mmCIF file of C-alpha atoms in Angstrom:
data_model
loop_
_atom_site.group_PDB
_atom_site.id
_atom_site.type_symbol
_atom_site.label_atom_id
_atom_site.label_comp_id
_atom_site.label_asym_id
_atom_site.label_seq_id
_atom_site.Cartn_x
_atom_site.Cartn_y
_atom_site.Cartn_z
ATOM 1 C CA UNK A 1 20.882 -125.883 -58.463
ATOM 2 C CA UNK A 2 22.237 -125.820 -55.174
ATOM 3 C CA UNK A 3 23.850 -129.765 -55.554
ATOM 4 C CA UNK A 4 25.696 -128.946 -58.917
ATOM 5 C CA UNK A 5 26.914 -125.827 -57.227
ATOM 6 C CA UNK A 6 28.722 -127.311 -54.454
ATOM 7 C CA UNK A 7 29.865 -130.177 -57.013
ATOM 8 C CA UNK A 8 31.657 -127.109 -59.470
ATOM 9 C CA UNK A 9 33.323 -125.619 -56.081
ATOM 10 C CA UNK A 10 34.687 -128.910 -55.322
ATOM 11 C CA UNK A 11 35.694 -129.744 -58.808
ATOM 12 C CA UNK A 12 37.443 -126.275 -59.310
ATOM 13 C CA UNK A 13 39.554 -127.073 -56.010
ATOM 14 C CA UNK A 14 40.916 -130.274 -57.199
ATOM 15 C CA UNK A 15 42.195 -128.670 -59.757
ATOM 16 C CA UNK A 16 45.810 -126.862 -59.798
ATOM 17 C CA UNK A 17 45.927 -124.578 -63.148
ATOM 18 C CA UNK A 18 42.857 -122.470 -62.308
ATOM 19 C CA UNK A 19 43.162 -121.727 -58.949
ATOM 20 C CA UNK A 20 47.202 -121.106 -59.426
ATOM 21 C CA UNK A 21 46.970 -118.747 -62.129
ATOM 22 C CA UNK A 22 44.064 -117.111 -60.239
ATOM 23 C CA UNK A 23 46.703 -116.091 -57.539
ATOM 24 C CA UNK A 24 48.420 -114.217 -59.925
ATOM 25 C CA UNK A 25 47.436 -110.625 -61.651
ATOM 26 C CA UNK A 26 46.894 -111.229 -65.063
ATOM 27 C CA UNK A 27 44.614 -109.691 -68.008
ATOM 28 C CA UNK A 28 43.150 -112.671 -68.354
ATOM 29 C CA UNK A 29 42.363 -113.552 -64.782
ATOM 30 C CA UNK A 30 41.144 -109.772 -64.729
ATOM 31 C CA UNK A 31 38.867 -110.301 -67.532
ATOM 32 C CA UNK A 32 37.501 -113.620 -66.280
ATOM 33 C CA UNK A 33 36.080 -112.168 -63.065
ATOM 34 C CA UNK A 34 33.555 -110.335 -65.327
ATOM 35 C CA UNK A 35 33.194 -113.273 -67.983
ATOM 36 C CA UNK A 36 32.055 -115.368 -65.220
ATOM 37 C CA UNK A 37 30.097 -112.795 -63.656
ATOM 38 C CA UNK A 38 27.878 -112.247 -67.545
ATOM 39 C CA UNK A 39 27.973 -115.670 -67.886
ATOM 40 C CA UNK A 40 26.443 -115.959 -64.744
ATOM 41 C CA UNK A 41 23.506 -113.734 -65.648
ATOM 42 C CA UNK A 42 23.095 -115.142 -68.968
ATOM 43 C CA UNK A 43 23.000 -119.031 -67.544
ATOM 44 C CA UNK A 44 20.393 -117.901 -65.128
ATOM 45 C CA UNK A 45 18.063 -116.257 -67.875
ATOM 46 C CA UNK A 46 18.765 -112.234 -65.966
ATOM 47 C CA UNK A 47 19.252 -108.988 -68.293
ATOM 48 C CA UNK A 48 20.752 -109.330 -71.131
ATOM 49 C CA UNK A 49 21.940 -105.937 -72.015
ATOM 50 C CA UNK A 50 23.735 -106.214 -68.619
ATOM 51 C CA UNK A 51 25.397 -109.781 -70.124
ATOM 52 C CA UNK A 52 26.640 -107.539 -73.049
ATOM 53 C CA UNK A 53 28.098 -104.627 -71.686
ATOM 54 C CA UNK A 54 29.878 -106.675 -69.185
ATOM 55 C CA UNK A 55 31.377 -108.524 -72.024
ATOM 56 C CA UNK A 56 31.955 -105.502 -74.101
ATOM 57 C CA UNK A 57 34.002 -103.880 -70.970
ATOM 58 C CA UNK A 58 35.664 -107.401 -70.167
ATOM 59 C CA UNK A 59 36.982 -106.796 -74.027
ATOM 60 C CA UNK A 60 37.912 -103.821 -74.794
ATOM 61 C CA UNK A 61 39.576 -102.754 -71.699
ATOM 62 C CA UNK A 62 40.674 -105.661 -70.049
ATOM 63 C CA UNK A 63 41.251 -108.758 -72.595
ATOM 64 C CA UNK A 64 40.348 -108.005 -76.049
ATOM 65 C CA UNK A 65 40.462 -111.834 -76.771
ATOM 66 C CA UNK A 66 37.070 -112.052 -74.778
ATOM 67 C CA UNK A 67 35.080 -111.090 -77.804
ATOM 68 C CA UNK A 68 35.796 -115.088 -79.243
ATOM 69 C CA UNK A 69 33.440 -115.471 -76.411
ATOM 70 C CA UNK A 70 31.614 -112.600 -76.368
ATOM 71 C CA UNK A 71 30.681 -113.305 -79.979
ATOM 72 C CA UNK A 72 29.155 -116.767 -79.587
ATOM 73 C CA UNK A 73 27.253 -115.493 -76.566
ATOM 74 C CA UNK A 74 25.736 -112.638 -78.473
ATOM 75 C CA UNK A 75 24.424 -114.758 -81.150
ATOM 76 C CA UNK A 76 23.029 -117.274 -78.804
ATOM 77 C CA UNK A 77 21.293 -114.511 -76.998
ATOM 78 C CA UNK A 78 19.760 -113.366 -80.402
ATOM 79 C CA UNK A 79 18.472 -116.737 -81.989
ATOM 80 C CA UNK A 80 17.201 -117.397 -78.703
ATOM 81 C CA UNK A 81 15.130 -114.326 -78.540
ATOM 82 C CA UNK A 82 16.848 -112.708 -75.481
ATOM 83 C CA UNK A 83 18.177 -109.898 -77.659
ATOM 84 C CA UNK A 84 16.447 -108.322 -80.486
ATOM 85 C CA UNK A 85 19.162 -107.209 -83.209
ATOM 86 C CA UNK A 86 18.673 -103.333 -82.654
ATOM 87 C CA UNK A 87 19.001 -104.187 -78.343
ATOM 88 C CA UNK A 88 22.097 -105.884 -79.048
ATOM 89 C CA UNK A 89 23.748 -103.100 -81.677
ATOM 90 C CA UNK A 90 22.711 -100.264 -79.232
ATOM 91 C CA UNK A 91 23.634 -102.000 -76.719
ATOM 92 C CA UNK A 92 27.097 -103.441 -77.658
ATOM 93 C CA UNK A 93 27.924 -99.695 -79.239
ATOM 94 C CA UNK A 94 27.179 -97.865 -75.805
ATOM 95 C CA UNK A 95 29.105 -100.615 -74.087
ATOM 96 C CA UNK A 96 32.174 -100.218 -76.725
ATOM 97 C CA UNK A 97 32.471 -96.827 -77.253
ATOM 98 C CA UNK A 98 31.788 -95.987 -73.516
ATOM 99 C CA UNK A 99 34.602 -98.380 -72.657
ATOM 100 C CA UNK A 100 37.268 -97.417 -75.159
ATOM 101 C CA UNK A 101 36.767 -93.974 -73.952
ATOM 102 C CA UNK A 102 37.344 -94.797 -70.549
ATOM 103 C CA UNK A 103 40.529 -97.053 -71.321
ATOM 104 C CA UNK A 104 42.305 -94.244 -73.506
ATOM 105 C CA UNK A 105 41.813 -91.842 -71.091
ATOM 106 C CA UNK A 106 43.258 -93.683 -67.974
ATOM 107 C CA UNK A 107 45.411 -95.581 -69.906
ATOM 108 C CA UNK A 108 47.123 -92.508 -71.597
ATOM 109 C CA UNK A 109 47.503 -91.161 -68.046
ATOM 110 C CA UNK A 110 49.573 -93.958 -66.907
ATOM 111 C CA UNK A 111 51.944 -94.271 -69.598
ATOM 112 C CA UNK A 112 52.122 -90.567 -70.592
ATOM 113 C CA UNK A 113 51.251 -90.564 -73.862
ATOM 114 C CA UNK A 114 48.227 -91.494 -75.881
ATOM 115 C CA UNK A 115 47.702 -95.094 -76.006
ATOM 116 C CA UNK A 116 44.474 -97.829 -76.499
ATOM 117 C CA UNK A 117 46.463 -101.073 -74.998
ATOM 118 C CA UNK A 118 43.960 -103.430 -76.380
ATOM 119 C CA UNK A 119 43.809 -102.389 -79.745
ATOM 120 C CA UNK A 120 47.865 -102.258 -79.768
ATOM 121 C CA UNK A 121 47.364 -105.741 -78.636
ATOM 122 C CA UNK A 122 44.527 -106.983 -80.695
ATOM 123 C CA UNK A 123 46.737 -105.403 -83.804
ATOM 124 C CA UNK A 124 49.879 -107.401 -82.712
ATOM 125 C CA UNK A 125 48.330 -110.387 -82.114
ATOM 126 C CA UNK A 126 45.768 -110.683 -85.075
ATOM 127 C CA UNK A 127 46.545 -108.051 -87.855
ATOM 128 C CA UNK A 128 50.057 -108.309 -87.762
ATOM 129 C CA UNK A 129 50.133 -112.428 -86.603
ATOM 130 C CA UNK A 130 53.333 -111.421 -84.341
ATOM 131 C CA UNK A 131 52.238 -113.973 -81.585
ATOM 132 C CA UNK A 132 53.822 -116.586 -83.417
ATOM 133 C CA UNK A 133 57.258 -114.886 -82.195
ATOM 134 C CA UNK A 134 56.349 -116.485 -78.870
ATOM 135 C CA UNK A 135 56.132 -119.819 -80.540
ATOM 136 C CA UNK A 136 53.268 -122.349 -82.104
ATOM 137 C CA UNK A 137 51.391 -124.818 -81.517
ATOM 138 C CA UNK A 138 49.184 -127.347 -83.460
ATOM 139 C CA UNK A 139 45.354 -126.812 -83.676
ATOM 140 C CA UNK A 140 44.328 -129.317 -81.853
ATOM 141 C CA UNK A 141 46.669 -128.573 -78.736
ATOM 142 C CA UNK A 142 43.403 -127.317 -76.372
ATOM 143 C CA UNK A 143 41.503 -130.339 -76.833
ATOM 144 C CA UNK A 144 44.433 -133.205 -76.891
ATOM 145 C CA UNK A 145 47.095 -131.155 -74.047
ATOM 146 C CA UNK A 146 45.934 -128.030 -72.830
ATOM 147 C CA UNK A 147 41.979 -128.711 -71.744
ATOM 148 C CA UNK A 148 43.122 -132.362 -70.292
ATOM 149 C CA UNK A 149 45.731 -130.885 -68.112
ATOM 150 C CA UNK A 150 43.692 -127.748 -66.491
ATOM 151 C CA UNK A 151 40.691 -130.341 -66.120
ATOM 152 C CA UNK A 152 42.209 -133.637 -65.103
ATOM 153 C CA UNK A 153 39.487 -135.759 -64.172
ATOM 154 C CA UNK A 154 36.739 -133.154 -65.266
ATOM 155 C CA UNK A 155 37.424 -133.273 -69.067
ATOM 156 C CA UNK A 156 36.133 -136.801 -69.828
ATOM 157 C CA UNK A 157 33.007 -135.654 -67.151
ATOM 158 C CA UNK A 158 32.452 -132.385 -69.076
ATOM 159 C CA UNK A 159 32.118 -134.645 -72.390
ATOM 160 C CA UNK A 160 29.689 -136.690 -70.318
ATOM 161 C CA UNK A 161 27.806 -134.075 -69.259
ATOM 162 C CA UNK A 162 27.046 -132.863 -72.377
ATOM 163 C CA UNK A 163 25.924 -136.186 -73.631
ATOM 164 C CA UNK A 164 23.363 -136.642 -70.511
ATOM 165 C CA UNK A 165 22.241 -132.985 -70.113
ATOM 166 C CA UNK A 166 20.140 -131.914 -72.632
ATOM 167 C CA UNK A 167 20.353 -128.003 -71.095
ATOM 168 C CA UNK A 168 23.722 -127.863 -70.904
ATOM 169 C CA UNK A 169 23.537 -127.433 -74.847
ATOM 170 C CA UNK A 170 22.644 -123.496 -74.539
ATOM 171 C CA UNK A 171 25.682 -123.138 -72.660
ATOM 172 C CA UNK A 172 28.198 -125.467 -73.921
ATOM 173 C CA UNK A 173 27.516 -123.886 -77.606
ATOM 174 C CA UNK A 174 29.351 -120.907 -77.116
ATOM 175 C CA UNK A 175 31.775 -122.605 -74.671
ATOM 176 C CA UNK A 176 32.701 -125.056 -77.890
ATOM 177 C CA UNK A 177 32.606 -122.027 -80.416
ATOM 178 C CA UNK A 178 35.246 -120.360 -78.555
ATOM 179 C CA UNK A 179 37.763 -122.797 -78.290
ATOM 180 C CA UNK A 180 37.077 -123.748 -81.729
ATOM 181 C CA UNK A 181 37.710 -120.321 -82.554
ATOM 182 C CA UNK A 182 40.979 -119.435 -80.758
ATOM 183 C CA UNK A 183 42.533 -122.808 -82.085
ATOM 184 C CA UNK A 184 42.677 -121.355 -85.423
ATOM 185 C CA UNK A 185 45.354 -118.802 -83.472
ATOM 186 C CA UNK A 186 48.870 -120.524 -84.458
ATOM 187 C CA UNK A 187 50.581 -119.222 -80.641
ATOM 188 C CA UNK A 188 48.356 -120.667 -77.826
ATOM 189 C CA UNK A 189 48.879 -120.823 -74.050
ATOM 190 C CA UNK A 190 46.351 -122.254 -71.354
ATOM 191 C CA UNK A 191 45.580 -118.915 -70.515
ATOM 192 C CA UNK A 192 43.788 -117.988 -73.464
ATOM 193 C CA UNK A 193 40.861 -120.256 -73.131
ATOM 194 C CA UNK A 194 40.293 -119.594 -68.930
ATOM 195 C CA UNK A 195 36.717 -118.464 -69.700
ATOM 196 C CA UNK A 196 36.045 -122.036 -71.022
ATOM 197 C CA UNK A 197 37.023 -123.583 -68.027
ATOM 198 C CA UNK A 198 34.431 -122.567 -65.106
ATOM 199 C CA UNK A 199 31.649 -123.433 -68.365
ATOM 200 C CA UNK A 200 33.392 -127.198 -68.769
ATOM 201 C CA UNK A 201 33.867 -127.653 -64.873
ATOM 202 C CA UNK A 202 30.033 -127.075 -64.921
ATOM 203 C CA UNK A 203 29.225 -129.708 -67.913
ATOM 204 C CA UNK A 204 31.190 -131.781 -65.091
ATOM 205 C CA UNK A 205 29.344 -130.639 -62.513
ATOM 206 C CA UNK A 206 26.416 -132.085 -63.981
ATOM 207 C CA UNK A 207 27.612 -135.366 -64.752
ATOM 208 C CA UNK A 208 28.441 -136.027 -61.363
ATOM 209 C CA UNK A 209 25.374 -134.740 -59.917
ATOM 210 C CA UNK A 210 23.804 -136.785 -62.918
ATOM 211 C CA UNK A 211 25.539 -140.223 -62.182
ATOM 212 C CA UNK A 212 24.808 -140.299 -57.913
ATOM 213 C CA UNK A 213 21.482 -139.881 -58.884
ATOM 214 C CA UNK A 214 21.375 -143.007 -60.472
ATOM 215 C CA UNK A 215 20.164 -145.569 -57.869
ATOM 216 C CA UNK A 216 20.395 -149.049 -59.606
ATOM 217 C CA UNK A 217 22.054 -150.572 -62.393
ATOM 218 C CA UNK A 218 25.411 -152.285 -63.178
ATOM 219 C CA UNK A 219 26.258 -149.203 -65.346
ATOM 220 C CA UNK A 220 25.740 -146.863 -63.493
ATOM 221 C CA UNK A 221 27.553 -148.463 -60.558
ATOM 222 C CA UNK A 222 30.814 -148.357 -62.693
ATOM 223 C CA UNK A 223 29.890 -144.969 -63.888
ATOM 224 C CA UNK A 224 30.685 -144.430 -59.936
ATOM 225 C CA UNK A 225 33.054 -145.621 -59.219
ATOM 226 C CA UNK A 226 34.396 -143.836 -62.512
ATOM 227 C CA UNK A 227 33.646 -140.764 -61.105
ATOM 228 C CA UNK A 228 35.243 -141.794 -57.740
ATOM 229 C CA UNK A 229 38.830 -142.785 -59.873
ATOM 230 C CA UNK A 230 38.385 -139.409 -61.391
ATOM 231 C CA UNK A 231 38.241 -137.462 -58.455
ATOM 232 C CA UNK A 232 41.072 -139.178 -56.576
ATOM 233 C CA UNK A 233 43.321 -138.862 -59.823
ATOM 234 C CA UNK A 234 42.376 -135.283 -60.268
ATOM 235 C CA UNK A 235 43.848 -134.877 -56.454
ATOM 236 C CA UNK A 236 46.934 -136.977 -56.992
ATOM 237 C CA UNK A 237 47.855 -134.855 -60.295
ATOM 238 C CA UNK A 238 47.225 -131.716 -58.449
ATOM 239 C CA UNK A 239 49.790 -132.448 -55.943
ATOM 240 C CA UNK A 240 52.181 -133.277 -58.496
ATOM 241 C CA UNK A 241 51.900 -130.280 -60.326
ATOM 242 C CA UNK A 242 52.097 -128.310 -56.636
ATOM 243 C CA UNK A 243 55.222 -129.983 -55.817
ATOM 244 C CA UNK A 244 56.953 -129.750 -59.217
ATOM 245 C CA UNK A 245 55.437 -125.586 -59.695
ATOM 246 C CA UNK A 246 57.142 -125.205 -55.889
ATOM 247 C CA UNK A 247 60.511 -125.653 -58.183
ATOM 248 C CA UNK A 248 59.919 -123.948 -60.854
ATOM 249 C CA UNK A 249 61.056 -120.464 -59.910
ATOM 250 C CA UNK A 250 64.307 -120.450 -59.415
ATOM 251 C CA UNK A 251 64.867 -116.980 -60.939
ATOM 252 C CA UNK A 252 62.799 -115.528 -57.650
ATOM 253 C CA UNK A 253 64.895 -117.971 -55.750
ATOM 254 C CA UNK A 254 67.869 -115.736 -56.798
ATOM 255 C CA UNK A 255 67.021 -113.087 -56.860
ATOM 256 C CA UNK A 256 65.870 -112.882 -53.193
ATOM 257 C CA UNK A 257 69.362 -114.776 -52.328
ATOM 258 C CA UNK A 258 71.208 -111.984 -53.760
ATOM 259 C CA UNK A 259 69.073 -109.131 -51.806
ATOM 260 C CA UNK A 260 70.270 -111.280 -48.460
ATOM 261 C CA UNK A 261 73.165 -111.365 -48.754
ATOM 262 C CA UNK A 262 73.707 -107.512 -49.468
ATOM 263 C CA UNK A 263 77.283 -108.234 -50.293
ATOM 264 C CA UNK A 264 77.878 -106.148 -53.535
ATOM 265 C CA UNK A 265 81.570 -103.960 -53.582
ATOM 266 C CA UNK A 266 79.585 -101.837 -55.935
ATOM 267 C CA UNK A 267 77.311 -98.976 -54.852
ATOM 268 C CA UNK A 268 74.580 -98.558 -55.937
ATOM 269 C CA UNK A 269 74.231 -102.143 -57.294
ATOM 270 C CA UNK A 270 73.222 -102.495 -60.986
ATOM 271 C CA UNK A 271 71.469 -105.831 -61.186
ATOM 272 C CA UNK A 272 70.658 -107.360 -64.922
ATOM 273 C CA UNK A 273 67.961 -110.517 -65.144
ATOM 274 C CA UNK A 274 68.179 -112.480 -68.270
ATOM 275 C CA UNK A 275 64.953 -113.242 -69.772
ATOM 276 C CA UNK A 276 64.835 -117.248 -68.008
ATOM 277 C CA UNK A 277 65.452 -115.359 -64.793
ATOM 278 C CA UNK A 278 62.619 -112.890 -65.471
ATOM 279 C CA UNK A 279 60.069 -115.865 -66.314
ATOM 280 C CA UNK A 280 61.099 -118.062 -63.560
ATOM 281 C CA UNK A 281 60.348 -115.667 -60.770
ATOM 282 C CA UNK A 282 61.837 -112.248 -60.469
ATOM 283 C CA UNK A 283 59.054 -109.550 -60.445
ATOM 284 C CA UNK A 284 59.723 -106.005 -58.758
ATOM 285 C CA UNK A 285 58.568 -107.455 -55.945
ATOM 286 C CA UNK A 286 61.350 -108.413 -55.169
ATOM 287 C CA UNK A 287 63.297 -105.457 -55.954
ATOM 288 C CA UNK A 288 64.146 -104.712 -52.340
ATOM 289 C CA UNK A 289 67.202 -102.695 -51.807
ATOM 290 C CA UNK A 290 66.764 -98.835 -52.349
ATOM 291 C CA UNK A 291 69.346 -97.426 -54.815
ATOM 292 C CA UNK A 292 69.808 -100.262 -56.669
ATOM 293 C CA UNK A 293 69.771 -100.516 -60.123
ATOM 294 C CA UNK A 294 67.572 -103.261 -62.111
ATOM 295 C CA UNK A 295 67.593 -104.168 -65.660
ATOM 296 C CA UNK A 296 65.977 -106.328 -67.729
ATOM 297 C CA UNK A 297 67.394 -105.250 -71.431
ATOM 298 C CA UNK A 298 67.160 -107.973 -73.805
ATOM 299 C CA UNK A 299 69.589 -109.563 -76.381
ATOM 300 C CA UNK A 300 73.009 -108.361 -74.800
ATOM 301 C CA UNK A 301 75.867 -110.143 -74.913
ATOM 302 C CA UNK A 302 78.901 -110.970 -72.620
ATOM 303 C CA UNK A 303 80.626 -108.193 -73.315
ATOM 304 C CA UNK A 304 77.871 -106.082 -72.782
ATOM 305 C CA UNK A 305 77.495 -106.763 -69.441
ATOM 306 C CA UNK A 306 80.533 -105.198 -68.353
ATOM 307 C CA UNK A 307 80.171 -102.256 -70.664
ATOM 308 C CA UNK A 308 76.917 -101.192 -69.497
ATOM 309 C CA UNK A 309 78.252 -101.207 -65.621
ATOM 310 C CA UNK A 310 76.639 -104.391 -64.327
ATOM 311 C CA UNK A 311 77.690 -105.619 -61.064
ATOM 312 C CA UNK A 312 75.632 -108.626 -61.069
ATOM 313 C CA UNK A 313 73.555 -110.625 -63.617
ATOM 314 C CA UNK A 314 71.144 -113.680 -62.844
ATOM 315 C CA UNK A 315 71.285 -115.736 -65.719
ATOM 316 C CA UNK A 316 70.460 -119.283 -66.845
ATOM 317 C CA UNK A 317 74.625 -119.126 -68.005
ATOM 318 C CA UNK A 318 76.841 -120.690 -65.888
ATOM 319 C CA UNK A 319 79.849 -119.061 -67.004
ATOM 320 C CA UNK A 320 79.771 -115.288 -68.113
ATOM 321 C CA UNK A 321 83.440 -113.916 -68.586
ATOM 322 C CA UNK A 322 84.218 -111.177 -66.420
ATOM 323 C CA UNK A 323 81.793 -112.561 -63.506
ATOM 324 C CA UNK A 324 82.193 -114.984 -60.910
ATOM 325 C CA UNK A 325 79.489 -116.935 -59.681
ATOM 326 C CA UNK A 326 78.053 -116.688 -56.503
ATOM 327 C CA UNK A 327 75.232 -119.046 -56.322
ATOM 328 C CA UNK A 328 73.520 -121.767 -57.910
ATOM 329 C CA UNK A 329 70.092 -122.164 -57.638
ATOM 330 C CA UNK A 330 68.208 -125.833 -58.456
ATOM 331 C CA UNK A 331 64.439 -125.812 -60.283
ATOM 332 C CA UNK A 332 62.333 -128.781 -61.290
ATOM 333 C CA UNK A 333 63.878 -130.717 -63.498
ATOM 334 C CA UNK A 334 61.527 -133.347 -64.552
ATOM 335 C CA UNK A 335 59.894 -136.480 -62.651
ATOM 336 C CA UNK A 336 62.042 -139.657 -62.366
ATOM 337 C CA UNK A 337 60.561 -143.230 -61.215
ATOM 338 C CA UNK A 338 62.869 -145.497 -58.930
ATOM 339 C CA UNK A 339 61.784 -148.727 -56.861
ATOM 340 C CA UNK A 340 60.281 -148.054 -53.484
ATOM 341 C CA UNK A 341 57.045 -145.931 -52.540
ATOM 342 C CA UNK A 342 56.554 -143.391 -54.104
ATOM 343 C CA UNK A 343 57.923 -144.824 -57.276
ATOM 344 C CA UNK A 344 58.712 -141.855 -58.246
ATOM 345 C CA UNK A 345 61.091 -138.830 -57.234
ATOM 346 C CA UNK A 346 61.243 -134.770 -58.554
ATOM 347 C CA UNK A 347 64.252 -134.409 -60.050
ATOM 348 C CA UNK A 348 66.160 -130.948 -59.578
ATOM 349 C CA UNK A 349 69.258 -129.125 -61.995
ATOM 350 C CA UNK A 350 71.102 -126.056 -61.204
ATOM 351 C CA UNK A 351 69.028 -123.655 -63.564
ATOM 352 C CA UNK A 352 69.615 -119.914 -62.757
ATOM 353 C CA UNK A 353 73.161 -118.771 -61.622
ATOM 354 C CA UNK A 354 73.902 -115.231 -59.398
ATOM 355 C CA UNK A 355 76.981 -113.725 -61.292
ATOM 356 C CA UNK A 356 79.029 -110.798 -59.884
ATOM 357 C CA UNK A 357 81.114 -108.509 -61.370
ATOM 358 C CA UNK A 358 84.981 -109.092 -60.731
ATOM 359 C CA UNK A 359 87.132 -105.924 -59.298
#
């Protein structure tokens, strides 16, 4: 209803992950506008043909990982009834093939050549297992680091919730199934599971709305004030992360530097980012100066730099022979406590260096 509603929005704002990575144009964030949107239509009982080709669409143009939830979803709408077997093959076939069609055809326009991006990436990541070039982690890592940090004070109230809410079981099935499902993936990131998260900040939801309902009782008093310690820690971790995240791109930091000052003694400029650089900030956003020349090759070494005609380089190196350094730009560093209020400071290191070329 209208009480748990207002409850999710507030939840979701005391947050930081979801509504950061929201700001930024990702796949994932992509595909979740249409997750939530079927999900959505499927919590409130609506069409579910509609539910399935919005999930087919969501996964085989925009995020082909969305079928770990479009699967679940699919069966729940058949041993529920919603969806006889032959509704759901038709309609998942139109949905798939109409969809595939659609991404080869613009897709293959953009890049000039015949492509399907999401099978190249559903063959990278599953068939071929490459994603474990981008590092692993254990199988637990959603529930016991990942979930806990993009929740804060809503993952012990989404476990609540489904303990006191009875309905929440239709939902939180698939929810579950998914995560269960992508943790047998060795390489995971946060991102992965963001269709989970509006479904567990509504298992919260429901706790809360639960728990002030609740009039009398010593339990339920402390269950209160419970939810009251949650809240205010959710807030207090938020700002953390806000005030360490404000750090954490120094590469953008500069980047834009080196566009101000507009000092180069080679024209046009030929600008390589190092891969730290390039995931701490610099985007072609940024890439402000007409003429110049921007790189972002990977595995070169020193020597390299000067062969290929750079006349600058933002690197995480301090020293690059053949360069002199310009600038030094500070990121987060990690939190440090001291005496005094607040016991604690953000600690900053030098962590991306503008090189240029010597004459």
């Amino acid at each position: 209803g209208t009480e748990v509603g207002n409850v999710l929005l507030r939840i979701t704002c005391m947050q930081f992950h979801l509504p950061f990575y929201l700001s930024r144009p990702l796949p994932n964030v992509f595909a979740m506008m249409l997750t939530n949107y079927a999900m959505g239509i499927w919590i409130d009982g609506g069409n579910a043909a509609k539910v399935v080709y919005l999930l087919a669409f969501a996964t085989t143009v925009v995020r082909c990982d969305a079928i770990l939830l479009a699967g679940p979803i699919g069966l729940q709408l058949y041993f529920n009834g919603e969806l006889t077997l032959a509704q759901g093959i038709k309609s998942g076939m139109l949905a798939t093939l109409g969809s595939v069609a659609f991404s080869i055809i613009l897709d293959s326009c953009f890049w000039g050549r015949l492509l399907y991006p999401e099978g190249v990436v559903l063959f990278f990541n599953t068939f071929q297992n490459k994603s474990v070039e981008w590092g692993t982690s254990p199988w637990h890592w959603y529930i016991t680091s990942a979930l806990p940090r993009a929740l804060l004070g809503a993952f012990p109230l989404a476990v609540v919730g489904i303990l006191l809410e009875k309905k929440l079981a239709k939902v939180m099935t698939p929810c579950i199934a998914f995560i269960a499902l992508y943790s047998f993936l060795p390489h995971k990131e946060l991102r992965f599971i963001f269709f989970a998260l509006p479904l567990l900040n509504l298992s919260a939801a429901c706790a809360v709305v639960h728990i002030l309902r609740k009039k009398a009782g010593t339990f339920w008093g402390l269950a209160k004030v419970g939810t009251l310690c949650a809240g205010i820690a959710s807030l207090f971790c938020t700002i953390m992360f806000a005030c360490a995240a404000y750090g954490n791109y120094p590469g953008g930091v500069g980047f834009r530097w080196l566009h101000q000052q507009n000092t180069s003694t080679v024209e046009p400029a030929r600008v390589h980012i190092d891969t730290f650089a390039a995931m701490s900030g610099v985007s072609r956003f940024g890439e402000e100066m007409e003429g110049w020349i921007y790189s972002k090759v990977e595995g070169l070494n020193h020597s390299m730099y000067l062969s290929m005609g750079y006349s600058h380089v933002i690197s995480e190196e301090q020293e690059i022979p053949g360069f002199r350094m310009l600038h030094a730009v500070d990121g987060f560093d990690g939190i440090g406590l001291h005496r005094g209020f607040p016991p604690f400071e953000w600690r900053v290191a030098p962590k991306v260096f503008v090189h240029e070329r010597i004459p």
